[in-house]
Amino acid sequence: MESIFHLPSLNAAPGTTAERLLNLKEAAEAIGAHYWQLQRAVKRGDIPSYTPFNSRKLVKLSEVIAYIDSCRQGGVE
């Protein structure tokens, strides 16, 4: 399978790197969650998704992790 990347523009800030877009199944496996949990969060608009070439939803792993961190309650940081 060919990788899909968000390429930064030529005028992008130094040190900016492209981040691979994952489908919901790959992202769920990466964080140890169920596919349907990510699917619901994307449908609610909690996690931004991208559909560059077809109807398949793609997400950035960093945005999925940021959403999980924002839902954290209690505990010590």
Short mmCIF file of C-alpha atoms in Angstrom, two decimals:
data_model
loop_
_atom_site.label_atom_id
_atom_site.label_comp_id
_atom_site.label_asym_id
_atom_site.label_seq_id
_atom_site.Cartn_x
_atom_site.Cartn_y
_atom_site.Cartn_z
CA MET A 1 0.00 0.00 0.00
CA GLU A 2 1.30 3.40 -0.91
CA SER A 3 1.74 5.95 1.87
CA ILE A 4 -0.26 9.16 1.84
CA PHE A 5 1.54 12.21 3.22
CA HIS A 6 0.60 15.79 3.87
CA LEU A 7 3.53 17.59 2.24
CA PRO A 8 4.44 20.97 3.68
CA SER A 9 4.67 23.85 1.26
CA LEU A 10 8.00 25.31 0.18
CA ASN A 11 7.38 28.24 2.53
CA ALA A 12 6.79 25.97 5.55
CA ALA A 13 8.59 26.63 8.81
CA PRO A 14 12.02 25.02 9.19
CA GLY A 15 11.85 21.61 10.85
CA THR A 16 8.31 20.97 9.68
CA THR A 17 7.88 17.37 8.63
CA ALA A 18 5.13 15.57 6.79
CA GLU A 19 2.86 13.41 8.91
CA ARG A 20 1.42 10.20 7.53
CA LEU A 21 -2.36 10.00 7.33
CA LEU A 22 -3.83 6.76 8.67
CA ASN A 23 -7.19 5.18 7.99
CA LEU A 24 -9.36 4.59 11.04
CA LYS A 25 -8.41 0.91 11.32
CA GLU A 26 -4.66 1.66 11.33
CA ALA A 27 -5.09 4.48 13.85
CA ALA A 28 -7.19 2.27 16.14
CA GLU A 29 -4.55 -0.47 16.05
CA ALA A 30 -1.80 2.07 16.78
CA ILE A 31 -3.47 3.31 19.97
CA GLY A 32 -5.08 0.04 21.03
CA ALA A 33 -8.69 1.14 20.56
CA HIS A 34 -11.62 -0.26 18.62
CA TYR A 35 -12.32 0.93 15.08
CA TRP A 36 -15.87 1.97 15.97
CA GLN A 37 -14.65 4.20 18.81
CA LEU A 38 -12.59 6.31 16.41
CA GLN A 39 -15.37 6.21 13.84
CA ARG A 40 -17.83 7.71 16.34
CA ALA A 41 -15.37 10.40 17.45
CA VAL A 42 -14.75 11.42 13.82
CA LYS A 43 -18.48 11.43 13.06
CA ARG A 44 -19.13 13.68 16.10
CA GLY A 45 -16.38 16.03 14.93
CA ASP A 46 -14.17 15.44 17.96
CA ILE A 47 -11.27 14.25 15.77
CA PRO A 48 -10.64 16.02 12.44
CA SER A 49 -10.60 13.75 9.39
CA TYR A 50 -9.41 14.13 5.82
CA THR A 51 -10.84 12.64 2.61
CA PRO A 52 -8.32 13.61 -0.07
CA PHE A 53 -9.14 11.22 -2.93
CA ASN A 54 -12.19 9.16 -1.99
CA SER A 55 -14.73 8.60 0.75
CA ARG A 56 -12.27 6.84 3.09
CA LYS A 57 -11.69 8.85 6.25
CA LEU A 58 -8.05 9.49 7.16
CA VAL A 59 -6.72 10.92 10.42
CA LYS A 60 -3.41 12.16 11.80
CA LEU A 61 -2.18 10.07 14.72
CA SER A 62 -1.03 13.21 16.54
CA GLU A 63 -4.58 14.64 16.39
CA VAL A 64 -6.06 11.38 17.71
CA ILE A 65 -3.59 11.40 20.63
CA ALA A 66 -4.26 15.10 21.27
CA TYR A 67 -8.00 14.35 21.51
CA ILE A 68 -7.36 11.52 23.97
CA ASP A 69 -5.15 13.80 26.08
CA SER A 70 -7.82 16.51 26.09
CA CYS A 71 -10.35 14.02 27.52
CA ARG A 72 -8.12 13.12 30.44
CA GLN A 73 -9.67 13.58 33.87
CA GLY A 74 -7.76 13.61 37.15
CA GLY A 75 -4.41 12.04 37.84
CA VAL A 76 -1.01 13.61 38.13
CA GLU A 77 0.79 15.03 35.13
#
